[in-house]
Amino acid sequence: MSAWPEDWKGAYSNSRGGAGQRDASGKTWLGRAYSRQIHTKLSPIRHNDPVSVHPSVIRAREKASRYFAQALAVLALASVASAQESAWPSRTIQIVVPYTPGTGADILARILGPKLAERWKIAVVTDNRAGASGNIGTDFVAKSGPDGYTLLCTATSFGTNPAINHNLPFDPIKSFAPVILLATSTMAVIVTQALPAKSMREFLELARGQPGKLYYSSPGNGGPQHLAMELLKLDARIDLVHVPYKGSGGALADLVGGHVQAMIVSLQTAAPYVQSGKLRMLAVMSAERSQAFSEVPTLKELGLADLEVETWYGVFAPAGTPQAVVARINAEMNALLGQSGIRELLAKQGMAPAGGTPERFGGLVKKELARWPRVVAAAGIKAD
């Protein structure tokens, strides 16, 4: 048997396949690619021999390095975000109320704010930004940073405004993260003390006898109070003239002064005026009588069963607020709403504490947004 190289003598084949061919003598001809592979495997590389790397290998290494650097950057950002969330809250929290002081959302913010401040050891301030049926303050929060330091404490108008105004500067779903449904309350029909009607039945008879002669105020065109009164007009077949104001303060002041004769307003907003004798409550729009005003009948008792209207109050954060922050705010507010002292305080204001998950609140808002366009169309209400 000949030595190993002698068995492989012969010219190399230039064939593309490089798999090898036999010549007339029966010896094997190897392709160049195959011969190089054998040489690479069997021949040692000397220390001083130059080593070359294929360009594709270099590109692969560069791509891997870039991916590794990007992964490190993502991990670093995630670590920073996690640290920021765990440190929340570390500075003042602003609860924006898009209505005037004394309204239901304002009352809730001022009851819960100080309690949250005690728990979190930071300042919690209530910021009233009223106007445009709540749209001014709502838009402010929509454009605020999604960091949990700016919250919106709002009410039913959040769900009615989109039915009136199709050009809002924010999206009621996409611009906000639901946090919690705080409370619900009924609405009440109230009138000035100067009006001769002492009951709801007498008021309806008076309105029917003077079509277009009585005026009612509301905190703004297209708000829940406006819509509720328009429903009452349609169902009770009465004709009242709408006088919109920029907030509940002016609407109530002119009602007390006798410049307008009637108004539909949330129970807790009307309560101090009724209790002081400045205004008269004729009926509530809930399914049952209010514990705070048990002598006042429901519209259902008066034969107007389709006019149940509840006011709701809830908290939103700007869209994009970390879920961990939203969850913590939700848990803290649920804990406060469960305290007997706060429940009693809200009951005196005509509110029923609600609570629950962000998903519960988000579901309610979606139902409200779907409900009111039909009401607006039936009443022919137009935006200002």
Short mmCIF file of C-alpha atoms in Angstrom, two decimals:
data_model
loop_
_atom_site.label_atom_id
_atom_site.label_comp_id
_atom_site.label_asym_id
_atom_site.label_seq_id
_atom_site.Cartn_x
_atom_site.Cartn_y
_atom_site.Cartn_z
CA MET A 1 0.00 0.00 0.00
CA SER A 2 1.35 3.39 -0.99
CA ALA A 3 1.64 6.33 1.41
CA TRP A 4 -1.48 8.44 1.85
CA PRO A 5 -0.65 11.34 -0.52
CA GLU A 6 0.27 8.94 -3.27
CA ASP A 7 -3.28 7.52 -3.32
CA TRP A 8 -4.61 10.97 -4.07
CA LYS A 9 -2.25 12.07 -6.82
CA GLY A 10 -3.69 13.59 -9.90
CA ALA A 11 -4.80 16.86 -11.34
CA TYR A 12 -7.65 18.59 -9.61
CA SER A 13 -10.94 18.88 -11.36
CA ASN A 14 -12.39 22.31 -12.19
CA SER A 15 -15.94 21.00 -12.26
CA ARG A 16 -18.54 23.18 -10.52
CA GLY A 17 -19.80 20.31 -8.41
CA GLY A 18 -16.33 19.45 -7.04
CA ALA A 19 -17.57 15.98 -6.12
CA GLY A 20 -14.73 14.20 -7.97
CA GLN A 21 -14.31 12.24 -11.21
CA ARG A 22 -12.26 9.19 -12.28
CA ASP A 23 -9.71 9.21 -15.14
CA ALA A 24 -8.82 6.41 -17.41
CA SER A 25 -6.50 4.87 -14.81
CA GLY A 26 -9.39 4.68 -12.33
CA LYS A 27 -7.93 7.25 -9.95
CA THR A 28 -10.19 9.77 -8.36
CA TRP A 29 -10.13 13.45 -9.38
CA LEU A 30 -11.31 15.76 -6.64
CA GLY A 31 -12.96 19.16 -7.04
CA ARG A 32 -11.09 22.17 -5.63
CA ALA A 33 -13.67 22.90 -2.95
CA TYR A 34 -13.46 19.38 -1.56
CA SER A 35 -9.65 19.35 -1.66
CA ARG A 36 -9.53 22.63 0.27
CA GLN A 37 -11.87 21.21 2.90
CA ILE A 38 -9.56 18.22 3.41
CA HIS A 39 -6.51 20.50 3.60
CA THR A 40 -8.22 22.73 6.15
CA LYS A 41 -9.13 19.82 8.38
CA LEU A 42 -5.83 18.01 8.25
CA SER A 43 -3.14 20.67 7.88
CA PRO A 44 -2.18 22.59 11.03
CA ILE A 45 -2.01 26.38 10.84
CA ARG A 46 1.39 27.70 11.77
CA HIS A 47 1.67 30.50 14.32
CA ASN A 48 2.81 33.14 11.83
CA ASP A 49 0.39 32.29 9.02
CA PRO A 50 -2.05 35.10 8.19
CA VAL A 51 -5.71 34.31 8.98
CA SER A 52 -8.48 35.86 6.92
CA VAL A 53 -12.19 36.10 7.91
CA HIS A 54 -14.95 36.05 5.35
CA PRO A 55 -16.88 39.39 5.07
CA SER A 56 -20.20 37.64 5.80
CA VAL A 57 -18.82 36.49 9.13
CA ILE A 58 -17.81 40.07 9.97
CA ARG A 59 -21.29 41.36 9.10
CA ALA A 60 -22.93 38.68 11.25
CA ARG A 61 -20.72 39.63 14.18
CA GLU A 62 -21.56 43.33 13.73
CA LYS A 63 -25.31 42.57 13.59
CA ALA A 64 -25.07 40.45 16.72
CA SER A 65 -23.23 43.26 18.49
CA ARG A 66 -25.94 45.75 17.53
CA TYR A 67 -28.70 43.44 18.77
CA PHE A 68 -26.84 42.92 22.02
CA ALA A 69 -26.45 46.69 22.51
CA GLN A 70 -30.14 47.26 21.77
CA ALA A 71 -31.13 44.56 24.22
CA LEU A 72 -29.00 46.18 26.90
CA ALA A 73 -30.62 49.57 26.20
CA VAL A 74 -34.14 48.08 26.48
CA LEU A 75 -33.22 46.40 29.75
CA ALA A 76 -31.80 49.65 31.08
CA LEU A 77 -34.96 51.60 30.17
CA ALA A 78 -37.13 48.90 31.74
CA SER A 79 -35.07 49.07 34.90
CA VAL A 80 -35.45 52.86 35.05
CA ALA A 81 -39.22 52.64 34.44
CA SER A 82 -39.56 49.95 37.10
CA ALA A 83 -37.61 52.07 39.57
CA GLN A 84 -39.78 55.11 38.81
CA GLU A 85 -43.00 53.13 39.30
CA SER A 86 -41.79 51.65 42.57
CA ALA A 87 -40.89 55.16 43.79
CA TRP A 88 -44.32 56.56 42.87
CA PRO A 89 -45.60 58.83 44.33
CA SER A 90 -42.67 61.08 45.15
CA ARG A 91 -44.17 64.54 44.48
CA THR A 92 -47.45 66.46 44.45
CA ILE A 93 -50.44 64.80 42.79
CA GLN A 94 -52.91 67.07 41.01
CA ILE A 95 -56.57 66.00 40.89
CA VAL A 96 -58.22 68.05 38.17
CA VAL A 97 -61.96 68.64 38.57
CA PRO A 98 -63.44 70.02 35.32
CA TYR A 99 -66.32 71.70 37.18
CA THR A 100 -66.87 74.53 39.63
CA PRO A 101 -66.33 74.09 43.40
CA GLY A 102 -69.21 72.49 45.27
CA THR A 103 -70.17 70.05 42.54
CA GLY A 104 -70.19 66.30 43.14
CA ALA A 105 -66.80 65.59 41.59
CA ASP A 106 -65.30 68.48 43.54
CA ILE A 107 -66.74 67.16 46.80
CA LEU A 108 -65.31 63.70 46.16
CA ALA A 109 -61.88 65.05 45.25
CA ARG A 110 -61.75 67.15 48.41
CA ILE A 111 -62.88 64.24 50.60
CA LEU A 112 -60.48 61.66 49.15
CA GLY A 113 -57.52 63.93 48.37
CA PRO A 114 -56.45 64.63 51.98
CA LYS A 115 -56.87 60.95 52.87
CA LEU A 116 -54.59 59.94 50.01
CA ALA A 117 -52.08 62.57 51.08
CA GLU A 118 -51.98 61.00 54.55
CA ARG A 119 -51.38 57.55 53.11
CA TRP A 120 -48.77 58.57 50.58
CA LYS A 121 -47.01 61.26 52.63
CA ILE A 122 -47.15 63.73 49.74
CA ALA A 123 -49.38 66.67 48.80
CA VAL A 124 -52.60 65.98 46.88
CA VAL A 125 -54.26 69.13 45.52
CA THR A 126 -57.65 69.69 43.88
CA ASP A 127 -57.51 71.90 40.78
CA ASN A 128 -60.85 73.20 39.45
CA ARG A 129 -60.67 73.84 35.70
CA ALA A 130 -64.31 74.46 34.79
CA GLY A 131 -65.84 75.38 31.45
CA ALA A 132 -67.34 73.95 28.27
CA SER A 133 -69.35 71.33 30.22
CA GLY A 134 -66.15 69.89 31.63
CA ASN A 135 -64.19 69.76 28.38
CA ILE A 136 -61.54 72.31 29.39
CA GLY A 137 -60.28 70.43 32.41
CA THR A 138 -60.72 67.09 30.66
CA ASP A 139 -58.57 68.20 27.73
CA PHE A 140 -55.90 69.45 30.15
CA VAL A 141 -55.58 65.99 31.69
CA ALA A 142 -55.65 64.28 28.29
CA LYS A 143 -52.56 66.26 27.31
CA SER A 144 -50.75 65.80 30.64
CA GLY A 145 -47.87 63.41 31.18
CA PRO A 146 -48.88 59.76 31.74
CA ASP A 147 -46.98 59.47 35.01
CA GLY A 148 -49.75 59.25 37.60
CA TYR A 149 -49.25 62.78 38.93
CA THR A 150 -52.22 64.32 37.07
CA LEU A 151 -55.64 62.71 37.50
CA LEU A 152 -59.14 63.61 36.33
CA CYS A 153 -62.08 63.41 38.74
CA THR A 154 -65.08 63.77 36.47
CA ALA A 155 -68.76 62.96 36.19
CA THR A 156 -71.54 62.02 33.78
CA SER A 157 -70.82 64.85 31.33
CA PHE A 158 -67.71 62.90 30.30
CA GLY A 159 -70.10 60.43 28.65
CA THR A 160 -72.61 62.94 27.28
CA ASN A 161 -70.30 65.54 25.72
CA PRO A 162 -69.16 63.37 22.79
CA ALA A 163 -72.80 62.95 21.73
CA ILE A 164 -73.11 66.73 21.37
CA ASN A 165 -69.68 67.75 20.20
CA HIS A 166 -68.09 65.57 17.54
CA ASN A 167 -64.93 67.71 17.39
CA LEU A 168 -63.59 67.29 20.91
CA PRO A 169 -59.82 67.83 21.26
CA PHE A 170 -59.53 64.44 22.95
CA ASP A 171 -60.84 60.92 22.51
CA PRO A 172 -62.91 59.75 25.51
CA ILE A 173 -61.60 56.20 25.09
CA LYS A 174 -58.12 56.49 23.58
CA SER A 175 -56.96 59.53 25.58
CA PHE A 176 -57.63 58.11 29.04
CA ALA A 177 -57.00 55.14 31.29
CA PRO A 178 -59.98 54.34 33.56
CA VAL A 179 -58.98 54.14 37.22
CA ILE A 180 -62.09 53.75 39.37
CA LEU A 181 -65.81 54.46 39.60
CA LEU A 182 -66.04 56.44 42.83
CA ALA A 183 -69.76 56.91 43.43
CA THR A 184 -73.17 57.30 41.91
CA SER A 185 -76.08 59.54 42.81
CA THR A 186 -79.46 60.44 41.53
CA MET A 187 -80.63 63.66 39.96
CA ALA A 188 -83.37 65.86 41.36
CA VAL A 189 -85.88 68.30 39.92
CA ILE A 190 -85.64 71.55 41.88
CA VAL A 191 -87.43 74.86 41.53
CA THR A 192 -87.18 78.34 42.92
CA GLN A 193 -89.10 79.06 46.13
CA ALA A 194 -90.99 81.83 44.35
CA LEU A 195 -92.68 79.33 42.02
CA PRO A 196 -96.26 78.59 43.18
CA ALA A 197 -95.89 74.85 42.42
CA LYS A 198 -95.36 72.94 45.69
CA SER A 199 -95.17 69.46 44.16
CA MET A 200 -94.08 67.78 40.93
CA ARG A 201 -97.66 67.32 39.81
CA GLU A 202 -98.39 71.02 40.32
CA PHE A 203 -95.21 71.93 38.43
CA LEU A 204 -96.21 69.80 35.44
CA GLU A 205 -99.71 71.34 35.41
CA LEU A 206 -98.22 74.84 35.62
CA ALA A 207 -95.79 74.15 32.76
CA ARG A 208 -98.51 72.67 30.55
CA GLY A 209 -100.67 75.70 31.16
CA GLN A 210 -97.84 78.10 30.23
CA PRO A 211 -95.93 76.53 27.33
CA GLY A 212 -92.67 78.35 26.61
CA LYS A 213 -93.15 80.68 29.60
CA LEU A 214 -91.01 78.89 32.20
CA TYR A 215 -87.22 78.76 32.04
CA TYR A 216 -84.79 76.16 33.29
CA SER A 217 -81.04 76.47 33.80
CA SER A 218 -78.25 73.95 33.29
CA PRO A 219 -74.45 73.96 33.79
CA GLY A 220 -74.00 73.88 30.02
CA ASN A 221 -75.48 72.91 26.68
CA GLY A 222 -75.37 69.17 26.11
CA GLY A 223 -74.51 68.28 29.70
CA PRO A 224 -76.30 65.50 31.60
CA GLN A 225 -78.60 68.00 33.36
CA HIS A 226 -79.63 69.45 30.02
CA LEU A 227 -80.26 66.01 28.54
CA ALA A 228 -82.20 64.87 31.59
CA MET A 229 -84.53 67.88 31.43
CA GLU A 230 -85.08 67.37 27.71
CA LEU A 231 -86.10 63.79 28.44
CA LEU A 232 -88.53 65.08 31.06
CA LYS A 233 -89.96 67.56 28.54
CA LEU A 234 -90.48 64.83 25.95
CA ASP A 235 -92.00 62.28 28.32
CA ALA A 236 -94.13 64.71 30.32
CA ARG A 237 -95.14 66.75 27.24
CA ILE A 238 -94.13 70.14 28.63
CA ASP A 239 -92.40 73.09 26.98
CA LEU A 240 -89.62 74.80 28.97
CA VAL A 241 -86.95 77.19 27.67
CA HIS A 242 -83.34 76.17 28.20
CA VAL A 243 -80.85 78.70 29.64
CA PRO A 244 -77.32 77.26 29.65
CA TYR A 245 -74.59 78.53 32.01
CA LYS A 246 -70.87 77.97 32.32
CA GLY A 247 -71.02 75.68 35.32
CA SER A 248 -73.41 74.81 38.13
CA GLY A 249 -72.55 77.88 40.21
CA GLY A 250 -74.17 80.43 37.91
CA ALA A 251 -77.08 78.14 37.07
CA LEU A 252 -77.91 77.64 40.76
CA ALA A 253 -77.36 81.29 41.65
CA ASP A 254 -79.87 82.45 39.06
CA LEU A 255 -82.31 79.77 40.16
CA VAL A 256 -82.05 80.98 43.77
CA GLY A 257 -82.48 84.55 42.52
CA GLY A 258 -85.63 83.65 40.59
CA HIS A 259 -84.23 84.52 37.15
CA VAL A 260 -85.06 80.96 36.02
CA GLN A 261 -87.71 78.70 37.52
CA ALA A 262 -86.38 75.14 37.42
CA MET A 263 -83.31 72.95 37.10
CA ILE A 264 -82.28 69.29 37.15
CA VAL A 265 -79.16 68.80 39.21
CA SER A 266 -77.34 66.05 41.10
CA LEU A 267 -78.72 65.42 44.56
CA GLN A 268 -75.57 66.34 46.47
CA THR A 269 -75.22 69.63 44.59
CA ALA A 270 -78.82 70.56 45.37
CA ALA A 271 -78.73 69.34 48.97
CA PRO A 272 -77.34 72.46 50.71
CA TYR A 273 -79.73 74.76 48.86
CA VAL A 274 -82.73 72.58 49.68
CA GLN A 275 -81.70 72.08 53.31
CA SER A 276 -81.28 75.84 53.76
CA GLY A 277 -84.72 76.51 52.27
CA LYS A 278 -83.40 78.47 49.27
CA LEU A 279 -84.73 75.95 46.74
CA ARG A 280 -87.49 73.33 46.65
CA MET A 281 -86.97 69.70 45.59
CA LEU A 282 -89.95 68.24 43.73
CA ALA A 283 -88.79 64.77 42.65
CA VAL A 284 -85.79 62.49 42.26
CA MET A 285 -84.91 60.59 39.09
CA SER A 286 -83.71 57.37 40.74
CA ALA A 287 -85.48 54.02 40.94
CA GLU A 288 -85.97 54.44 44.70
CA ARG A 289 -86.37 57.40 47.03
CA SER A 290 -83.22 58.94 48.46
CA GLN A 291 -82.43 58.20 52.10
CA ALA A 292 -81.28 61.80 52.49
CA PHE A 293 -84.65 63.15 51.21
CA SER A 294 -87.05 60.33 51.92
CA GLU A 295 -90.11 62.60 51.67
CA VAL A 296 -89.38 63.45 48.03
CA PRO A 297 -91.09 61.08 45.53
CA THR A 298 -89.52 59.50 42.46
CA LEU A 299 -90.69 60.32 38.95
CA LYS A 300 -91.59 56.64 38.65
CA GLU A 301 -94.16 57.10 41.40
CA LEU A 302 -95.66 59.93 39.36
CA GLY A 303 -96.09 57.77 36.28
CA LEU A 304 -92.82 58.72 34.54
CA ALA A 305 -91.09 55.34 34.77
CA ASP A 306 -88.71 55.81 31.82
CA LEU A 307 -86.86 58.74 33.35
CA GLU A 308 -84.31 57.03 35.58
CA VAL A 309 -81.08 59.01 35.31
CA GLU A 310 -78.07 58.49 37.56
CA THR A 311 -75.05 60.69 37.96
CA TRP A 312 -71.73 58.85 38.19
CA TYR A 313 -68.32 60.04 39.34
CA GLY A 314 -64.99 58.50 38.48
CA VAL A 315 -61.27 58.97 38.12
CA PHE A 316 -59.21 58.76 34.94
CA ALA A 317 -55.48 59.00 34.28
CA PRO A 318 -53.91 60.02 30.97
CA ALA A 319 -53.57 57.17 28.50
CA GLY A 320 -50.23 55.44 28.82
CA THR A 321 -50.03 55.73 32.60
CA PRO A 322 -48.21 52.60 33.89
CA GLN A 323 -50.60 49.84 34.87
CA ALA A 324 -48.82 49.43 38.21
CA VAL A 325 -49.59 53.06 39.06
CA VAL A 326 -53.23 52.76 37.96
CA ALA A 327 -53.58 49.59 40.04
CA ARG A 328 -52.16 51.28 43.11
CA ILE A 329 -54.46 54.31 42.84
CA ASN A 330 -57.42 51.96 42.35
CA ALA A 331 -56.49 49.88 45.41
CA GLU A 332 -55.99 52.94 47.64
CA MET A 333 -59.29 54.54 46.60
CA ASN A 334 -61.18 51.28 47.01
CA ALA A 335 -59.80 51.04 50.55
CA LEU A 336 -60.96 54.58 51.34
CA LEU A 337 -64.43 53.99 49.88
CA GLY A 338 -64.75 50.99 52.19
CA GLN A 339 -64.26 53.08 55.34
CA SER A 340 -67.48 53.61 57.28
CA GLY A 341 -66.70 57.27 57.98
CA ILE A 342 -66.32 58.11 54.30
CA ARG A 343 -69.40 56.07 53.34
CA GLU A 344 -71.48 57.98 55.89
CA LEU A 345 -70.09 61.28 54.68
CA LEU A 346 -70.96 60.48 51.07
CA ALA A 347 -74.43 59.29 52.05
CA LYS A 348 -75.13 62.69 53.58
CA GLN A 349 -74.25 64.18 50.20
CA GLY A 350 -76.67 61.86 48.42
CA MET A 351 -73.90 59.66 46.99
CA ALA A 352 -73.61 55.88 47.01
CA PRO A 353 -69.97 54.68 47.11
CA ALA A 354 -69.14 52.42 44.17
CA GLY A 355 -65.53 51.26 43.77
CA GLY A 356 -64.43 48.21 41.82
CA THR A 357 -61.85 47.56 39.11
CA PRO A 358 -60.70 49.88 36.32
CA GLU A 359 -62.41 47.48 33.92
CA ARG A 360 -65.77 48.00 35.65
CA PHE A 361 -65.47 51.74 35.25
CA GLY A 362 -64.32 51.44 31.64
CA GLY A 363 -67.34 49.28 30.82
CA LEU A 364 -69.73 51.84 32.31
CA VAL A 365 -68.16 54.65 30.30
CA LYS A 366 -68.51 52.70 27.05
CA LYS A 367 -72.21 52.08 27.75
CA GLU A 368 -72.76 55.77 28.48
CA LEU A 369 -71.02 56.81 25.29
CA ALA A 370 -73.32 54.48 23.34
CA ARG A 371 -76.50 55.62 25.13
CA TRP A 372 -76.53 59.39 24.80
CA PRO A 373 -76.29 59.88 21.01
CA ARG A 374 -79.78 58.41 20.68
CA VAL A 375 -81.10 60.82 23.30
CA VAL A 376 -79.48 63.80 21.60
CA ALA A 377 -80.99 62.82 18.25
CA ALA A 378 -84.47 62.40 19.73
CA ALA A 379 -84.34 65.81 21.44
CA GLY A 380 -82.69 67.56 18.47
CA ILE A 381 -79.90 68.99 20.63
CA LYS A 382 -77.14 70.78 18.77
CA ALA A 383 -73.67 71.86 19.85
CA ASP A 384 -73.07 75.55 20.57
#
